[in-house]
Coordinates of C-alpha atoms in Angstrom, one line a residue:
M197 CA -2.0 -19.9 -16.4
D198 CA -4.5 -22.3 -15.0
D199 CA -6.2 -21.3 -11.8
V200 CA -4.1 -23.4 -9.4
L201 CA -0.8 -22.2 -10.9
K202 CA -2.1 -18.6 -10.8
I203 CA -2.8 -18.9 -7.1
A204 CA 0.7 -20.4 -6.5
K205 CA 2.4 -17.6 -8.4
N206 CA 0.5 -14.9 -6.6
C207 CA 1.9 -15.8 -3.2
R208 CA 3.1 -12.5 -1.7
H209 CA 5.8 -14.2 0.5
Y210 CA 4.7 -12.3 3.6
A211 CA 5.0 -15.5 5.6
M212 CA 1.7 -14.8 7.4
C213 CA 1.1 -18.6 7.2
K214 CA 3.9 -19.0 9.7
I215 CA 2.1 -17.2 12.6
D216 CA -1.2 -17.9 14.3
Y217 CA -2.6 -14.4 13.8
L218 CA -6.2 -15.6 13.3
G219 CA -6.3 -18.1 16.1
S220 CA -7.0 -20.8 13.5
G221 CA -3.6 -22.6 14.0
V222 CA -0.5 -23.0 11.9
C223 CA 0.5 -25.7 9.4
A224 CA 1.6 -28.7 11.5
S225 CA 4.3 -29.8 9.1
G226 CA 5.8 -26.3 9.1
L227 CA 6.0 -26.2 12.9
E228 CA 7.7 -29.6 12.9
K229 CA 10.0 -29.3 9.9
H230 CA 10.8 -25.6 10.0
Y231 CA 12.0 -25.3 6.4
V232 CA 9.9 -22.7 4.5
S233 CA 9.1 -25.5 2.0
F234 CA 6.9 -27.2 4.6
Y235 CA 4.7 -24.1 5.1
P236 CA 2.0 -23.1 2.6
E237 CA 4.2 -20.3 1.2
G238 CA 6.9 -22.8 0.3
R239 CA 4.5 -25.4 -1.2
M240 CA 3.1 -22.6 -3.4
D241 CA 6.6 -21.9 -4.7
L242 CA 7.3 -25.7 -5.0
Y243 CA 4.2 -26.4 -7.0
A244 CA 4.9 -23.5 -9.4
A245 CA 8.5 -24.8 -9.9
I246 CA 7.3 -28.3 -10.6
A247 CA 4.5 -27.2 -12.9
E248 CA 6.9 -25.0 -14.9
K249 CA 9.5 -27.9 -14.9
T250 CA 12.1 -25.8 -13.0
I251 CA 13.0 -28.7 -10.7
P252 CA 12.4 -32.5 -10.8
I253 CA 10.6 -34.6 -8.3
T254 CA 13.0 -35.2 -5.5
E255 CA 13.1 -37.0 -2.1
K256 CA 12.2 -33.8 -0.3
C257 CA 9.5 -33.0 -2.8
V258 CA 7.8 -36.2 -1.9
E259 CA 8.2 -35.6 1.8
I260 CA 6.8 -32.0 1.5
A261 CA 3.8 -33.2 -0.5
D262 CA 3.1 -36.1 1.9
S263 CA 3.4 -33.8 5.0
C264 CA 0.4 -31.7 4.0
N265 CA -2.8 -33.1 5.6
L266 CA -5.1 -30.7 3.7
C267 CA -6.4 -29.2 6.9
G268 CA -7.4 -25.9 5.2
K269 CA -5.9 -23.6 7.8
C270 CA -3.9 -21.9 5.1
D271 CA -7.1 -20.8 3.3
Y272 CA -8.2 -18.8 6.4
Q273 CA -4.9 -17.1 6.7
C274 CA -4.2 -16.4 3.0
Y275 CA -7.8 -15.4 2.2
F276 CA -7.6 -12.8 5.0
V277 CA -4.5 -11.2 3.6
M278 CA -4.6 -11.8 -0.1
E279 CA -8.0 -13.4 -0.9
L280 CA -6.3 -16.5 -2.2
R281 CA -7.2 -20.2 -1.6
P282 CA -3.9 -22.0 -1.3
S283 CA -5.5 -25.3 -0.3
K284 CA -6.2 -25.8 -4.0
V285 CA -2.4 -25.6 -4.6
M286 CA -1.7 -28.0 -1.7
K287 CA -4.0 -30.6 -3.1
A288 CA -2.7 -30.1 -6.6
L289 CA 0.9 -30.7 -5.3
K290 CA -0.1 -33.9 -3.6
D291 CA -2.1 -35.1 -6.6
H292 CA 0.8 -34.3 -9.0
V293 CA 3.4 -36.0 -6.9
G294 CA 1.1 -39.0 -6.3
A295 CA 0.3 -39.4 -10.0
Y296 CA 4.0 -39.1 -10.9
L297 CA 4.9 -41.9 -8.5
E298 CA 2.0 -44.1 -9.6
S299 CA 3.0 -43.8 -13.2
G300 CA 6.5 -45.1 -12.4
G301 CA 8.3 -41.8 -12.2
K302 CA 11.7 -41.9 -10.7
I303 CA 12.6 -39.8 -7.7
V304 CA 15.8 -37.8 -8.3
P305 CA 18.0 -38.1 -5.3
A306 CA 20.0 -35.1 -3.9
K307 CA 23.7 -35.6 -4.2
D308 CA 25.8 -35.6 -1.1
D309 CA 29.1 -33.8 -1.1
R310 CA 31.9 -33.2 1.4
L311 CA 30.8 -29.7 2.4
L312 CA 27.2 -30.8 3.0
A313 CA 28.4 -33.7 5.1
E314 CA 30.5 -31.3 7.2
M315 CA 27.5 -29.0 7.7
K316 CA 25.3 -31.9 8.7
G317 CA 28.0 -32.8 11.2
I318 CA 27.4 -29.4 12.8
V319 CA 23.6 -29.0 12.7
G320 CA 22.4 -32.6 12.3
D321 CA 21.5 -34.7 9.3
Y322 CA 18.1 -33.2 8.8
W323 CA 19.0 -29.5 9.1
A324 CA 21.3 -29.0 6.1
T325 CA 20.2 -29.9 2.6
N326 CA 20.9 -29.3 -1.1
D327 CA 17.7 -30.8 -2.3
P328 CA 16.2 -28.6 -5.0
A329 CA 12.7 -28.9 -3.5
V330 CA 13.9 -27.0 -0.5
R331 CA 16.4 -24.7 -2.2
I332 CA 13.8 -23.4 -4.7
T333 CA 11.7 -21.9 -1.9
Y334 CA 14.6 -19.8 -0.8
H335 CA 15.5 -18.4 -4.2
H336 CA 13.2 -15.5 -4.9
D337 CA 10.6 -13.0 -3.6
L338 CA 8.6 -10.2 -5.3
C339 CA 11.4 -7.7 -5.6
P340 CA 11.4 -6.5 -9.2
H341 CA 15.0 -5.1 -9.4
V342 CA 17.4 -7.9 -8.2
T343 CA 18.7 -11.0 -9.8
F344 CA 17.3 -14.0 -7.9
K345 CA 19.8 -16.7 -6.9
M346 CA 19.3 -20.4 -6.3
P347 CA 21.4 -21.4 -3.2
E348 CA 23.5 -24.5 -3.2
Y349 CA 22.6 -25.2 0.4
V350 CA 20.0 -24.4 3.0
V351 CA 21.1 -24.7 6.6
M352 CA 19.1 -24.4 9.8
P353 CA 21.3 -24.0 12.8
N354 CA 19.8 -24.1 16.3
S355 CA 22.4 -22.4 18.5
I356 CA 24.9 -19.6 18.5
E357 CA 27.7 -22.2 18.5
E358 CA 26.2 -23.9 15.4
I359 CA 26.0 -20.6 13.6
S360 CA 29.6 -19.8 14.4
A361 CA 30.8 -23.2 13.2
I362 CA 28.8 -22.9 10.0
V363 CA 30.1 -19.4 9.3
K364 CA 33.7 -20.6 9.8
L365 CA 33.2 -23.6 7.6
L366 CA 31.7 -21.5 4.8
N367 CA 34.5 -18.9 5.1
K368 CA 37.1 -21.7 5.0
N369 CA 35.6 -23.0 1.7
K370 CA 35.0 -19.5 0.3
I371 CA 31.3 -20.2 0.0
P372 CA 29.1 -17.0 0.1
Y373 CA 26.1 -16.9 2.4
V374 CA 23.2 -14.9 3.5
V375 CA 21.1 -15.0 6.7
R376 CA 17.4 -15.3 6.3
G377 CA 14.6 -14.3 8.7
N378 CA 11.1 -15.1 7.4
G379 CA 11.9 -13.6 4.0
A380 CA 9.0 -11.2 4.4
S381 CA 10.7 -8.1 3.2
S382 CA 10.2 -8.6 -0.5
H383 CA 13.3 -6.4 -1.1
G384 CA 15.6 -9.0 -2.6
L385 CA 17.9 -9.1 0.4
V386 CA 18.2 -12.8 1.2
F387 CA 19.6 -14.6 -1.8
S388 CA 22.9 -16.3 -2.4
E389 CA 24.4 -18.7 -4.8
G390 CA 26.2 -20.3 -1.9
A391 CA 24.3 -21.0 1.3
V392 CA 21.2 -19.6 3.0
L393 CA 21.2 -19.8 6.8
D394 CA 17.6 -20.0 8.0
L395 CA 17.4 -19.2 11.7
N396 CA 13.7 -20.1 12.2
R397 CA 14.5 -22.9 14.7
M398 CA 16.0 -20.5 17.2
K399 CA 12.7 -19.5 18.9
T400 CA 14.0 -18.4 22.3
M401 CA 12.1 -15.8 24.3
D402 CA 13.2 -14.9 27.9
F403 CA 11.3 -12.1 29.8
D404 CA 13.1 -10.1 32.5
E405 CA 10.1 -8.1 33.7
K406 CA 11.9 -6.4 36.6
N407 CA 14.3 -4.9 34.1
W408 CA 11.7 -4.2 31.5
L409 CA 13.2 -6.3 28.8
V410 CA 12.7 -9.5 26.8
K411 CA 15.6 -11.3 25.1
V412 CA 14.6 -13.0 21.9
G413 CA 16.3 -15.3 19.5
P414 CA 16.5 -14.8 15.8
G415 CA 13.6 -17.1 15.1
I416 CA 11.0 -15.1 17.0
A417 CA 8.4 -13.3 14.9
A418 CA 6.9 -10.0 15.8
F419 CA 3.4 -11.3 16.3
D420 CA 4.4 -14.0 18.7
L421 CA 6.6 -11.7 20.7
Q422 CA 3.8 -9.1 21.0
W423 CA 1.4 -11.8 22.0
E424 CA 3.6 -12.9 24.9
A425 CA 4.3 -9.3 25.9
K426 CA 0.5 -8.5 26.0
K427 CA 0.0 -11.4 28.4
R428 CA 2.3 -9.6 30.8
G429 CA 0.5 -6.3 30.4
A430 CA 3.3 -4.8 28.3
R431 CA 4.0 -3.8 24.7
V432 CA 7.1 -4.4 22.5
H433 CA 7.7 -2.1 19.6
T434 CA 7.4 -4.4 16.6
A435 CA 6.7 -4.0 12.9
E436 CA 5.2 -6.4 10.3
P437 CA 3.6 -9.3 12.2
A438 CA 5.5 -12.1 10.4
A439 CA 8.8 -10.4 10.4
L440 CA 11.5 -11.9 12.6
V441 CA 12.4 -9.3 15.2
C442 CA 16.2 -9.6 14.9
A443 CA 16.1 -9.5 11.1
N444 CA 13.7 -6.6 11.1
I445 CA 16.0 -4.5 13.3
M446 CA 19.0 -5.3 11.1
T447 CA 17.3 -4.6 7.8
S448 CA 15.1 -1.5 8.4
G449 CA 15.7 -0.4 12.0
L450 CA 12.2 -1.4 12.9
L451 CA 9.5 1.3 12.4
S452 CA 5.8 1.6 12.8
T453 CA 3.1 4.1 13.8
F454 CA 4.3 3.5 17.4
S455 CA 7.7 5.0 16.3
T456 CA 6.2 8.4 17.4
A457 CA 6.6 7.4 21.0
Y458 CA 9.0 4.4 20.9
G459 CA 11.5 5.6 18.3
V460 CA 13.4 3.8 15.6
S461 CA 16.6 1.7 15.3
A462 CA 18.7 1.7 18.5
D463 CA 15.8 3.2 20.5
N464 CA 14.1 -0.2 20.4
F465 CA 16.6 -2.4 22.2
I466 CA 18.9 -2.5 25.2
D467 CA 21.5 -4.9 24.0
A468 CA 22.1 -7.3 21.1
E469 CA 24.4 -10.3 20.4
F470 CA 26.2 -11.1 17.1
I471 CA 28.3 -13.6 15.2
A472 CA 30.8 -11.6 13.2
R473 CA 31.7 -12.5 9.6
D474 CA 34.7 -14.4 10.9
G475 CA 32.6 -16.5 13.2
S476 CA 33.5 -14.7 16.5
F477 CA 30.9 -13.6 19.0
F478 CA 30.3 -10.2 20.5
R479 CA 27.7 -8.1 22.4
L480 CA 26.9 -4.5 21.6
N481 CA 27.3 -3.7 25.3
D482 CA 31.0 -5.0 25.3
I483 CA 33.4 -2.1 25.5
T484 CA 35.4 -3.5 22.7
A485 CA 32.4 -4.2 20.4
P486 CA 32.3 -2.8 16.9
N487 CA 30.4 0.5 16.7
L488 CA 27.1 -0.5 15.2
F489 CA 25.5 2.6 16.6
A490 CA 27.1 4.6 13.8
F491 CA 25.3 5.4 10.5
H492 CA 27.2 5.9 7.3
N493 CA 25.1 8.1 5.0
S494 CA 26.5 6.8 1.6
N495 CA 24.6 5.8 -1.5
A496 CA 26.0 2.4 -1.3
E497 CA 24.2 -0.5 0.4
H498 CA 26.3 -2.0 3.2
E499 CA 27.1 -5.7 3.5
A500 CA 25.9 -7.2 6.8
F501 CA 28.8 -6.8 9.3
A502 CA 27.5 -9.6 11.5
I503 CA 24.6 -12.0 12.2
C504 CA 22.2 -10.8 15.0
V505 CA 21.7 -13.9 17.2
S506 CA 19.7 -12.2 20.0
V507 CA 18.2 -8.8 20.9
S508 CA 17.1 -7.6 24.3
M509 CA 14.0 -5.6 23.4
K510 CA 12.5 -2.9 25.6
L511 CA 9.2 -3.6 27.3
H512 CA 6.8 -0.6 27.4
P513 CA 4.1 -0.2 30.0
V514 CA 0.4 -0.2 28.8
T515 CA -2.4 1.5 30.6
D516 CA -5.9 0.2 30.8
D517 CA -7.4 3.4 29.3
E518 CA -5.7 3.3 25.9
S519 CA -8.0 3.8 22.9
G520 CA -7.8 4.8 19.3
I521 CA -9.3 7.5 17.1
L522 CA -9.3 8.4 13.5
V523 CA -9.1 12.2 12.8
P524 CA -10.3 13.1 9.3
F525 CA -8.8 15.8 7.1
E526 CA -9.5 17.2 3.6
S527 CA -5.9 18.0 2.8
L528 CA -2.5 16.5 3.4
E529 CA -1.3 19.9 4.7
N530 CA -3.8 19.9 7.5
A531 CA -3.1 16.3 8.4
L532 CA 0.6 16.9 8.6
D533 CA 0.1 20.0 10.8
F534 CA -2.1 18.0 13.2
A535 CA 0.3 15.0 13.3
K536 CA 3.3 17.3 13.9
D537 CA 1.6 19.3 16.6
C538 CA 0.6 16.1 18.5
A539 CA 4.2 14.7 18.2
T540 CA 5.7 18.0 19.3
R541 CA 3.4 18.1 22.3
H542 CA 4.0 14.4 23.1
I543 CA 0.3 13.6 22.6
G544 CA -0.3 10.0 21.8
L545 CA 1.7 6.8 21.5
A546 CA 1.1 6.0 17.9
I547 CA 0.4 8.4 15.1
G548 CA 0.0 7.7 11.4
I549 CA -1.4 9.6 8.5
L550 CA -3.1 7.0 6.3
G551 CA -3.6 7.4 2.6
E552 CA -6.8 6.3 0.9
E553 CA -5.1 3.2 -0.6
F554 CA -3.8 2.0 2.8
M555 CA -7.0 2.8 4.6
S556 CA -9.3 1.1 2.1
S557 CA -7.2 -2.1 2.1
F558 CA -7.0 -2.0 5.9
L559 CA -10.8 -2.0 6.3
A560 CA -12.1 -4.0 3.3
P561 CA -12.4 -7.8 3.8
T562 CA -12.3 -8.4 0.0
I563 CA -10.8 -6.8 -3.1
K564 CA -14.2 -6.0 -4.4
R565 CA -15.1 -4.1 -1.3
T566 CA -11.8 -2.1 -1.4
A567 CA -13.0 0.2 -4.2
D568 CA -16.2 0.8 -2.4
V569 CA -14.5 1.8 0.8
K570 CA -12.1 4.1 -1.0
D571 CA -15.1 5.8 -2.7
I572 CA -17.0 6.1 0.6
F573 CA -14.2 7.8 2.5
T574 CA -12.8 10.0 -0.3
Q575 CA -16.0 11.0 -2.1
K576 CA -19.0 10.5 0.1
L577 CA -17.4 11.4 3.5
G578 CA -14.7 13.7 2.0
M579 CA -11.9 12.1 4.1
P580 CA -9.0 11.4 1.8
Y581 CA -6.6 11.5 4.8
L582 CA -7.2 9.9 8.2
V583 CA -4.8 10.4 11.1
L584 CA -4.7 7.4 13.3
L585 CA -3.9 8.3 16.9
I586 CA -3.5 5.8 19.8
G587 CA -3.3 7.2 23.3
D588 CA -4.6 7.1 26.8
K589 CA -7.7 9.1 28.0
Y590 CA -5.6 12.2 28.6
A591 CA -4.2 12.2 25.1
L592 CA -7.6 11.7 23.5
R593 CA -9.0 14.5 25.7
S594 CA -6.2 16.7 24.4
V595 CA -7.2 16.0 20.8
R596 CA -10.8 17.0 21.6
E597 CA -9.6 20.2 23.3
M598 CA -7.5 21.0 20.2
G599 CA -10.9 21.2 18.4
H600 CA -10.6 18.2 16.0
P601 CA -13.7 16.1 15.3
A602 CA -12.8 12.4 15.3
I603 CA -14.1 8.9 14.6
D604 CA -13.9 7.3 18.0
Q605 CA -13.7 3.6 18.8
K606 CA -17.5 3.1 18.9
L607 CA -18.1 4.8 15.6
F608 CA -15.2 3.0 14.0
K609 CA -16.7 -0.4 14.9
T610 CA -20.1 0.8 13.5
L611 CA -18.5 2.0 10.2
F612 CA -16.4 -1.1 9.9
H613 CA -19.2 -3.6 10.5
G614 CA -21.5 -1.5 8.3
L615 CA -19.2 -1.1 5.3
S616 CA -21.6 -2.9 2.9
A617 CA -24.5 -0.6 3.9
L618 CA -22.4 2.5 3.7
K619 CA -22.1 2.2 0.0
S620 CA -25.8 2.7 -0.6
A621 CA -26.4 4.9 2.4
N622 CA -28.2 7.9 0.9
W623 CA -28.2 9.7 4.3
L624 CA -24.5 10.3 3.9
D625 CA -25.4 13.0 1.4
L626 CA -27.2 14.8 4.2
L627 CA -24.2 15.0 6.4
K628 CA -23.1 18.4 4.9
E629 CA -26.5 19.8 6.0
L630 CA -25.6 18.6 9.6
S631 CA -22.2 20.3 9.4
S632 CA -21.3 23.9 10.2
D633 CA -18.6 25.6 8.2
E634 CA -16.0 23.4 10.0
P635 CA -15.4 20.1 8.1
F636 CA -16.8 16.9 9.8
S637 CA -18.5 18.9 12.6
Y638 CA -21.3 16.3 12.5
L639 CA -18.9 14.0 14.3
R640 CA -19.4 16.2 17.3
I641 CA -23.1 15.5 17.5
G642 CA -23.5 13.5 20.7
Q643 CA -25.9 10.9 19.2
F644 CA -24.3 10.6 15.8
A645 CA -22.7 7.2 16.5
D646 CA -26.1 5.9 17.6
L647 CA -27.8 7.3 14.5
A648 CA -25.2 5.7 12.3
E649 CA -25.6 2.4 14.0
T650 CA -29.4 2.5 13.6
A651 CA -29.0 3.5 9.9
L652 CA -26.4 0.9 9.0
A653 CA -27.5 -2.1 11.1
P654 CA -23.8 -3.1 11.3
S655 CA -22.9 -6.8 11.9
P656 CA -20.1 -9.2 11.1
A657 CA -22.5 -11.0 8.8
Q658 CA -23.0 -7.8 6.8
L659 CA -19.2 -7.3 6.6
T660 CA -18.5 -10.7 5.3
Q661 CA -21.3 -11.0 2.8
D662 CA -18.8 -11.0 -0.1
V663 CA -16.5 -13.6 1.4
D664 CA -16.5 -17.1 -0.3
P665 CA -19.5 -18.9 1.1
D666 CA -17.6 -21.8 2.6
L667 CA -15.3 -19.5 4.5
S668 CA -18.1 -17.1 5.6
P669 CA -18.9 -18.8 8.9
F670 CA -15.2 -18.6 10.0
F671 CA -14.9 -14.9 9.0
E672 CA -18.2 -13.9 10.6
E673 CA -17.0 -15.4 13.8
L674 CA -13.6 -13.8 13.4
Y675 CA -15.0 -10.3 12.9
S676 CA -17.3 -10.7 15.9
R677 CA -14.2 -10.9 18.2
P678 CA -13.7 -7.6 20.1
E679 CA -10.1 -7.2 19.1
M680 CA -10.9 -7.2 15.4
T681 CA -12.5 -3.8 15.7
D682 CA -10.2 -2.5 18.4
L683 CA -7.9 0.2 16.9
V684 CA -5.3 -0.3 19.6
W685 CA -5.1 -4.1 19.1
L686 CA -5.2 -3.9 15.3
N687 CA -2.3 -1.4 15.3
T688 CA -0.3 -3.2 18.0
F689 CA -0.4 -6.5 16.1
R690 CA -0.6 -4.9 12.6
I691 CA -2.4 -7.9 11.0
M692 CA -4.7 -5.9 8.8
S693 CA -2.0 -3.6 7.4
S694 CA -0.5 -6.8 6.0
R695 CA -3.1 -6.8 3.2
Y696 CA -2.4 -3.4 1.7
N697 CA -0.7 -5.2 -1.2
R698 CA -3.6 -7.5 -1.8
E699 CA -4.6 -6.3 -5.2
K700 CA -1.0 -5.9 -6.4
P701 CA 2.4 -6.0 -4.7
C702 CA 4.3 -2.7 -4.5
V703 CA 7.8 -1.2 -4.3
A704 CA 7.7 1.0 -1.2
L705 CA 9.8 4.1 -1.2
V706 CA 10.4 4.8 2.5
C707 CA 12.2 7.9 3.7
Y708 CA 13.0 9.9 6.8
L709 CA 12.6 13.6 6.3
P710 CA 11.3 16.8 8.0
I711 CA 7.6 17.3 8.3
D712 CA 7.6 20.0 5.6
T713 CA 4.4 20.1 3.7
S714 CA 5.8 21.8 0.6
L715 CA 8.7 19.4 0.4
I716 CA 6.6 16.3 0.9
E717 CA 4.0 17.5 -1.6
E718 CA 6.7 18.4 -4.1
I719 CA 8.3 15.0 -3.9
Q720 CA 5.0 13.2 -3.9
G721 CA 3.9 15.1 -7.1
R722 CA 7.1 14.0 -8.8
F723 CA 6.6 10.4 -7.7
Q724 CA 3.1 10.5 -9.3
D725 CA 4.6 11.9 -12.5
I726 CA 7.0 9.0 -12.6
A727 CA 4.1 6.5 -12.0
R728 CA 2.0 8.1 -14.8
K729 CA 5.0 8.1 -17.2
H730 CA 5.4 4.3 -16.7
H731 CA 1.6 3.6 -16.6
L732 CA 1.7 2.4 -13.0
K733 CA -0.5 3.1 -10.0
S734 CA 1.1 4.9 -7.0
A735 CA -0.2 6.2 -3.7
L736 CA 0.7 7.5 -0.3
G737 CA 1.2 4.7 2.2
F738 CA 1.6 6.4 5.6
I739 CA 3.4 9.2 7.3
T740 CA 4.4 8.8 11.0
P741 CA 6.1 11.7 13.0
I742 CA 9.1 10.8 15.0
D743 CA 11.6 12.4 17.4
S744 CA 9.1 15.0 18.8
G745 CA 7.9 15.9 15.3
K746 CA 11.3 17.0 14.0
R747 CA 11.2 14.2 11.4
C748 CA 8.8 11.7 10.0
V749 CA 8.8 8.3 8.3
W750 CA 7.1 8.6 4.9
E751 CA 6.1 5.7 2.6
H752 CA 5.0 6.1 -1.0
D753 CA 4.1 3.0 -2.9
F754 CA 4.4 2.0 -6.6
Y755 CA 2.2 -1.0 -7.5
F756 CA 2.9 -3.5 -10.2
D757 CA 1.9 -7.0 -11.4
H758 CA 4.9 -9.3 -10.7
N759 CA 3.6 -11.9 -13.2
D760 CA 3.6 -9.4 -16.1
P761 CA 7.1 -9.1 -17.6
A762 CA 6.3 -5.8 -19.2
E763 CA 5.1 -4.3 -16.0
V764 CA 8.1 -5.6 -14.1
L765 CA 10.3 -3.7 -16.6
R766 CA 8.3 -0.6 -16.0
I767 CA 8.5 -0.8 -12.3
Q768 CA 12.2 -1.4 -12.5
Q769 CA 12.7 1.9 -14.3
A770 CA 10.2 3.7 -12.1
A771 CA 11.8 2.5 -8.9
Y772 CA 15.2 3.5 -10.3
E773 CA 14.0 7.0 -11.2
A774 CA 12.2 7.5 -7.9
G775 CA 15.3 6.3 -5.9
A776 CA 17.5 8.6 -7.9
L777 CA 15.1 11.5 -7.3
I778 CA 15.3 10.9 -3.5
D779 CA 19.1 10.8 -3.7
D780 CA 19.1 14.1 -5.4
Y781 CA 16.8 15.7 -2.8
S782 CA 18.9 14.1 -0.1
L783 CA 22.1 15.8 -1.4
K784 CA 20.2 19.1 -1.9
T785 CA 18.6 19.3 1.5
G786 CA 20.9 17.2 3.7
T787 CA 17.8 16.1 5.7
I788 CA 16.4 13.1 3.8
R789 CA 17.4 9.5 4.3
Q790 CA 16.2 6.6 2.3
V791 CA 15.5 3.5 4.4
R792 CA 17.2 1.3 1.8
Y793 CA 20.5 2.8 3.0
V794 CA 19.7 1.7 6.5
V795 CA 19.8 -2.0 5.4
N796 CA 22.4 -3.8 7.7
Q797 CA 22.7 -0.5 9.7
G798 CA 19.5 -1.0 11.5
C799 CA 21.2 -0.9 15.0
C800 CA 22.3 2.7 14.5
R801 CA 21.3 5.5 16.8
K802 CA 18.4 7.5 15.3
E803 CA 20.4 10.7 16.0
N804 CA 23.2 9.5 13.7
L805 CA 20.6 8.4 11.2
L806 CA 18.5 11.5 11.1
Y807 CA 20.9 14.3 11.7
S808 CA 24.5 13.2 10.7

């Protein structure tokens, strides 16, 4: 592959280019045209399809290429998450289409048909298409174990009435369809040979602060909702920043480190509205509504019963003394005991046990630095497990009184900005001499943070010294912002956790299960055996206690190269074996639930999910 095509085919489909999470702006044509094809993510897919001669040059292809003004905003966003430079692809797409037209190449028109004309009659001429340049950007993600499908149509309704009318029309003509959020799940859930309904235009957001709720439409992304809630001094429980909130609830029940305090699935909302498969409308709060609070624990993935067209999310109060700490542990057992103890005692709002892979990706600004960070925390500092805890001053005081040394907010900023110097900091080897028999007791030394700051001379310039030189000024300014070292902000908005698949994408095995060290270590060991058998890298993602510590959310990740056919075959087999293993444990224990069985049951009550 040439460099440009390699960039295009390494898009992770996380849709981070659709939200202004760096304050650098969003692609203007995407905001205007809404189809994913007009965002950098879509243009990456489009360029790859044209370069590999999957589709011809069409009318929409020309429009998409012309709409890019080469502003370079996508470079900031994509470099932050994946260390990619998509502007090279944007320019190559424009150059390719321009050269094709200059050489007399013919534009292939999309063919109108009766059904398309009827859809356009419902949503407007621009908002339904069968042009291959649009359809190709809705036909795949990085999921290694599904068959991707090229839709015949892409439709973008803008109201509940339009969705209902489109559904009835598709049913009448026996056309299959799926509903798409931002397509950021990478789980192969949003493909159809019929029609894809993209709900991105429906960006409604109505706050009812006196009733502590906000009603959002299906086009609202988590980051944008959280941003508006923060302006009002509140927090909404959201997950991945680019995920559309309604879709996220439907597909996974919505979970994060804040699930410790805010819960999962039905805990997150007050009411929701739906269009049923027959096109009829209902609210969950209607006495005659279907019972979506139930959970059916079967090893069969459930078809979506309905389309979520709005959700009334809970607003949570935020105090002005919230802060974050990282509590280090030498063993998973001790980390689990601490996390469970805090959850049982209702200490903290967000709790997450972070594995070395997740933590190093979270902190490191570049792939090169990731390996250094992992070595620093696991080898030099002896901290293979870090428990993130967000809480108010009373929660953090309780942790101190429990006797656990911790990296506080000030020290975290010092270590973060001083990552480059940490690698060669010989004084780290002297830390053991400063410690008593208790691990990490040097963190209790009153002036340790000041000593570390003096030794490391931390700064945004030091942190970004490995960044591409032309981007360095932007990222130096970015990392100088207070929120970029604020553990509360970073975990509320979750922008840094979006890059944990930067080196390679992964298949994430996510389960609900008891906080039982022997059970978790046993399953994790067998996961690692599967990974070694298939020559794959695997690692703990995170563990978050929920429901007063009675259960936890556990993620274990299997990494693979999605552009290597042999590795795709290996991850397919590994994912199958790991999924079957969890199914066996689920039958044997009666206490384990795979999140993949929550798909399209995300509105269920957690009590039904966890204990039924």
